[in-house]
Short mmCIF file of N, CA and C in Angstrom, two decimals:
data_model
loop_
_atom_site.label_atom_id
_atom_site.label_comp_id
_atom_site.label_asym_id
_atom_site.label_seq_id
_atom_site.Cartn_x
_atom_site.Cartn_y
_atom_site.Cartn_z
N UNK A 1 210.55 119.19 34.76
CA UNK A 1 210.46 120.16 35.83
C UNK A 1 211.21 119.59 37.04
N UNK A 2 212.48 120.66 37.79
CA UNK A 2 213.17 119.98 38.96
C UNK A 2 212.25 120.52 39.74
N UNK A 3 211.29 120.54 40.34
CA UNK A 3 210.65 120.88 41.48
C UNK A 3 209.73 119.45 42.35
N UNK A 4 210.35 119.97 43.92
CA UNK A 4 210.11 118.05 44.54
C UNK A 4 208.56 118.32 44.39
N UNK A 5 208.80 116.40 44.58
CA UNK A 5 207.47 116.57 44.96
C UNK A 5 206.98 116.64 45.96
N UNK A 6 207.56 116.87 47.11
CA UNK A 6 207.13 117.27 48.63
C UNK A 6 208.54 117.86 49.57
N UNK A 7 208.08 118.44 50.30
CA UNK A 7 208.99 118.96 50.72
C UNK A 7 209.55 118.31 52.40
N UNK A 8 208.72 116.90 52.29
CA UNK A 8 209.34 116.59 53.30
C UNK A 8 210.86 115.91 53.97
N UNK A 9 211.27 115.50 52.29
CA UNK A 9 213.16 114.75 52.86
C UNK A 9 214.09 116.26 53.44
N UNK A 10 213.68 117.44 52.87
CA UNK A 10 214.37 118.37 53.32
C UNK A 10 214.24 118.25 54.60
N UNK A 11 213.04 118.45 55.18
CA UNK A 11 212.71 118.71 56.71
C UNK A 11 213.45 117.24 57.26
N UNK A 12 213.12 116.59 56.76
CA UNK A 12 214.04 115.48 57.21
C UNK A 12 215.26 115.36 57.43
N UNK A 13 215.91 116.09 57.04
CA UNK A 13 217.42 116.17 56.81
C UNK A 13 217.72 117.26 57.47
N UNK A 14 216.51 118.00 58.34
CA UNK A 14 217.19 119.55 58.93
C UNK A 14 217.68 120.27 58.38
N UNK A 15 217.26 120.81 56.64
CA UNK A 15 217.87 121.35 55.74
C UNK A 15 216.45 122.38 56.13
N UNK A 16 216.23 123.04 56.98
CA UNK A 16 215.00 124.24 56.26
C UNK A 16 215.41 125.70 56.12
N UNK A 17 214.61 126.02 54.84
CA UNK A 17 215.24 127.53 54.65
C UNK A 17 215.01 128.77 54.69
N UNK A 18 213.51 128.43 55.82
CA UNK A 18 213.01 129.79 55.91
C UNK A 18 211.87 129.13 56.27
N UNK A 19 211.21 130.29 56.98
CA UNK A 19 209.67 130.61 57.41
C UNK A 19 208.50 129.68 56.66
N UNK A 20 209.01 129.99 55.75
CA UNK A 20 207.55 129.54 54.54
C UNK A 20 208.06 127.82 54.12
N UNK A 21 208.94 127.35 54.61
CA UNK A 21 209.34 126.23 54.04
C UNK A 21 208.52 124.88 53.98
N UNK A 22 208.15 124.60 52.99
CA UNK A 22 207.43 123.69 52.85
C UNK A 22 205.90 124.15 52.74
N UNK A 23 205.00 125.04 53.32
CA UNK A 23 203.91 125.73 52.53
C UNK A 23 203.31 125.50 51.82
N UNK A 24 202.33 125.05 51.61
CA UNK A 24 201.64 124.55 49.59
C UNK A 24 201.35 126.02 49.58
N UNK A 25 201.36 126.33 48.21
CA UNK A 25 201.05 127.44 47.44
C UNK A 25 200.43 127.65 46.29
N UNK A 26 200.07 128.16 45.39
CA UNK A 26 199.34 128.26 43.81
C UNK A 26 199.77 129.41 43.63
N UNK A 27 200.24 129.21 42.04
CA UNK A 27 200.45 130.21 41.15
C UNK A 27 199.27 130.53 40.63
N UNK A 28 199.03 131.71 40.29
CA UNK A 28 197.73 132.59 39.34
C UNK A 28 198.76 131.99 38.42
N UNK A 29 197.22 131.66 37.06
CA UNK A 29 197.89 131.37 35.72
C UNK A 29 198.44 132.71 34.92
N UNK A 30 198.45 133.72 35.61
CA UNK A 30 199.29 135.10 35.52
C UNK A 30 201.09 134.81 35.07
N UNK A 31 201.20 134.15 36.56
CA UNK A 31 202.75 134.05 36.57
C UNK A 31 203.36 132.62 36.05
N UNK A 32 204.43 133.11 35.22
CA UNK A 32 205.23 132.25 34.26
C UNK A 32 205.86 131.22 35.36
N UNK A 33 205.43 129.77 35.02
CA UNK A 33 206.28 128.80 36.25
C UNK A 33 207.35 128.22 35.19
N UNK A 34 208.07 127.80 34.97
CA UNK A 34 209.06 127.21 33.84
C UNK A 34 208.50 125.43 34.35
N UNK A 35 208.17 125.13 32.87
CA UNK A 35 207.38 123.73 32.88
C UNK A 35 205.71 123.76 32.79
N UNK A 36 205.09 124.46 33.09
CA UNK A 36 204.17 124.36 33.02
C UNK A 36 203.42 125.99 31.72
N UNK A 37 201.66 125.57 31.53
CA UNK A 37 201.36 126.23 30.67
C UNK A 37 201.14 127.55 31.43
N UNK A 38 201.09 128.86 30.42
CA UNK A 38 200.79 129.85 31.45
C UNK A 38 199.25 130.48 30.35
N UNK A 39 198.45 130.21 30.56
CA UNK A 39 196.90 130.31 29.58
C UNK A 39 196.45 131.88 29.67
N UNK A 40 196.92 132.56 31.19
CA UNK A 40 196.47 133.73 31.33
C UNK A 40 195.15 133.60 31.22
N UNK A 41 193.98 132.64 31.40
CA UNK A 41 192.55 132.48 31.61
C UNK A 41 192.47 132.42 29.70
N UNK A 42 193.03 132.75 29.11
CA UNK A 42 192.35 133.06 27.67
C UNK A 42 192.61 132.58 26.52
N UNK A 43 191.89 132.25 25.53
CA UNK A 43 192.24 131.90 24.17
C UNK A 43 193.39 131.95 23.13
N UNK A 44 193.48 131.29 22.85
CA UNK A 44 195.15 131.87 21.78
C UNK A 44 196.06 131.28 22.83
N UNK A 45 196.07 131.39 23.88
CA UNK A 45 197.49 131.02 24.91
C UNK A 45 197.41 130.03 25.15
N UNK A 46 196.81 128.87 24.99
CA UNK A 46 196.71 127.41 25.21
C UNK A 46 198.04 126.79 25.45
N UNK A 47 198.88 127.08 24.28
CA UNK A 47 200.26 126.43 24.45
C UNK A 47 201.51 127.37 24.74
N UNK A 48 201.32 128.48 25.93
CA UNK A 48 201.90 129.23 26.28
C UNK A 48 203.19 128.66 27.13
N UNK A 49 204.71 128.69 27.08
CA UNK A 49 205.33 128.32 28.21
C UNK A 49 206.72 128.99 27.96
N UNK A 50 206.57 129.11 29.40
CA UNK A 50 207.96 130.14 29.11
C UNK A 50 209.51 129.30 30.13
N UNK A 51 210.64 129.38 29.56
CA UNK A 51 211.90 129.55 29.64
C UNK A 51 212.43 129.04 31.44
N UNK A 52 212.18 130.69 31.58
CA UNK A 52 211.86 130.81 33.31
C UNK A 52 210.93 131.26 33.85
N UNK A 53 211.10 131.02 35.37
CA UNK A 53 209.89 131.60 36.53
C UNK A 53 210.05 132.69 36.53
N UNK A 54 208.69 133.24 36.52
CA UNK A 54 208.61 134.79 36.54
C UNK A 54 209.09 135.27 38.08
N UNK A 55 209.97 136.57 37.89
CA UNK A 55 210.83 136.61 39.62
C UNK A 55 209.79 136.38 40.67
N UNK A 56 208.26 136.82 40.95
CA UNK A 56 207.74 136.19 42.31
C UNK A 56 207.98 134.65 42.63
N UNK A 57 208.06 133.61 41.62
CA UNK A 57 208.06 132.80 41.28
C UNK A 57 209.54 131.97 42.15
N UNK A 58 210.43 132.50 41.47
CA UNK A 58 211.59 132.49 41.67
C UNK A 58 212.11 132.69 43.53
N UNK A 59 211.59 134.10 43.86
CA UNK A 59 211.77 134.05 45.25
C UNK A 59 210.95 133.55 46.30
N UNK A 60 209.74 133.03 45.70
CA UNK A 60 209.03 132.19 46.97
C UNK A 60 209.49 130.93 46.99
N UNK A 61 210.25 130.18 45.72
CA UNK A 61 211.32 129.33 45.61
C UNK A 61 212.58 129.29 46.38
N UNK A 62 213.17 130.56 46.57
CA UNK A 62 214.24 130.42 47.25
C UNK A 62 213.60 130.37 48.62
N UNK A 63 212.57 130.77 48.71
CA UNK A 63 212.35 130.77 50.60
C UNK A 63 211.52 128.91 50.92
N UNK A 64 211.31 128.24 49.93
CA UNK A 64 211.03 127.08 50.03
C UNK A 64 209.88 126.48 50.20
N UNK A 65 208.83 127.59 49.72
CA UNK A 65 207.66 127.06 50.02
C UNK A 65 206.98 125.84 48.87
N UNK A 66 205.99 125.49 48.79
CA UNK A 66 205.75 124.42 47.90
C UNK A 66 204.93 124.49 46.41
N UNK A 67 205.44 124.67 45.55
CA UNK A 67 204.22 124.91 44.42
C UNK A 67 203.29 124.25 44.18
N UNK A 68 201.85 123.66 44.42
CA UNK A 68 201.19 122.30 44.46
C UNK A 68 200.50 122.90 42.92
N UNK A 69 200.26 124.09 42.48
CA UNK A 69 199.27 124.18 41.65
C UNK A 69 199.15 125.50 40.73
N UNK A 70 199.11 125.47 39.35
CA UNK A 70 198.25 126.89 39.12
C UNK A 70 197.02 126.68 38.75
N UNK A 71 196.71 128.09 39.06
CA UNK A 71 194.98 128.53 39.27
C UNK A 71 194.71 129.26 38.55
N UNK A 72 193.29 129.00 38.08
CA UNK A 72 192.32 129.37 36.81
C UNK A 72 192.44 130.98 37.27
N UNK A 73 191.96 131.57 36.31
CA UNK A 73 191.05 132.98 36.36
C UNK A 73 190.47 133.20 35.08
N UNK A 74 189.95 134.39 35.44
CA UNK A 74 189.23 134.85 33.80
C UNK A 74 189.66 135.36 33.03
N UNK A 75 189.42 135.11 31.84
CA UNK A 75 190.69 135.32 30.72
C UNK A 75 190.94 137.50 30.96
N UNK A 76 192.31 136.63 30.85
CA UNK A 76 193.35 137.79 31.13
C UNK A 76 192.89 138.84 32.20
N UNK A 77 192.65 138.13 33.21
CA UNK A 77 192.34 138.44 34.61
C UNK A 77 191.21 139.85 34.90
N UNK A 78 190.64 139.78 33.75
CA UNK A 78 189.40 140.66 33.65
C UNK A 78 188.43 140.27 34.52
N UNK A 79 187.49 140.98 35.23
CA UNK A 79 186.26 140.80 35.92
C UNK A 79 185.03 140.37 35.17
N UNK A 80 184.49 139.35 35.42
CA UNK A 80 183.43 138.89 34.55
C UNK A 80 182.31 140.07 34.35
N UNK A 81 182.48 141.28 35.48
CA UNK A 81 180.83 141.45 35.06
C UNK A 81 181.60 142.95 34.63
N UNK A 82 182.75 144.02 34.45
CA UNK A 82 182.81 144.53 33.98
C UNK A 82 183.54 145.35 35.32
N UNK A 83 183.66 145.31 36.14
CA UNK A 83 184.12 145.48 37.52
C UNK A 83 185.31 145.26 37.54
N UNK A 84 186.38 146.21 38.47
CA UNK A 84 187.73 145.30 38.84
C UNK A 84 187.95 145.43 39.80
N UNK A 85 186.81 145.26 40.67
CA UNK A 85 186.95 144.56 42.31
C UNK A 85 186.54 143.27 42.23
#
């Protein structure tokens, strides 16, 4: 995976590229990060990984913010109690 691990030599270098630059952020295990697993909360997808970043992915990349993490949900982003609020 080319993604830094901090985004501070940029700022260092007066390279920034926007608003959001540098930012920590989390992906929902929804969206495809390239390198990492994408589980979608659920069974069977354990060894899910895809190619490329899914486009949100992609353009919060170009604006430079930081990916620190993806985040759990419930499998396949269903509401535990039957609800989808």
């Amino acid at each position: 995976m080319d993604r830094p691990k901090t985004p501070t030599a940029k700022l260092q270098q007066g390279s920034i590229r926007g608003p959001l630059h540098g930012l920590p952020w989390g992906a929902k295990d929804l969206l495809a990060v390239k390198g990492y697993r994408t589980t979608c909360g659920a069974g069977g997808f354990e060894d899910q990984k895809f190619d490329e970043d899914a486009t949100v992915v992609k353009r919060l990349d170009a604006t430079a913010p930081w990916l620190v993490a993806k985040l759990t949900l419930g499998a396949l982003a269903q509401a535990t109690n039957g609800s989808a609020a």
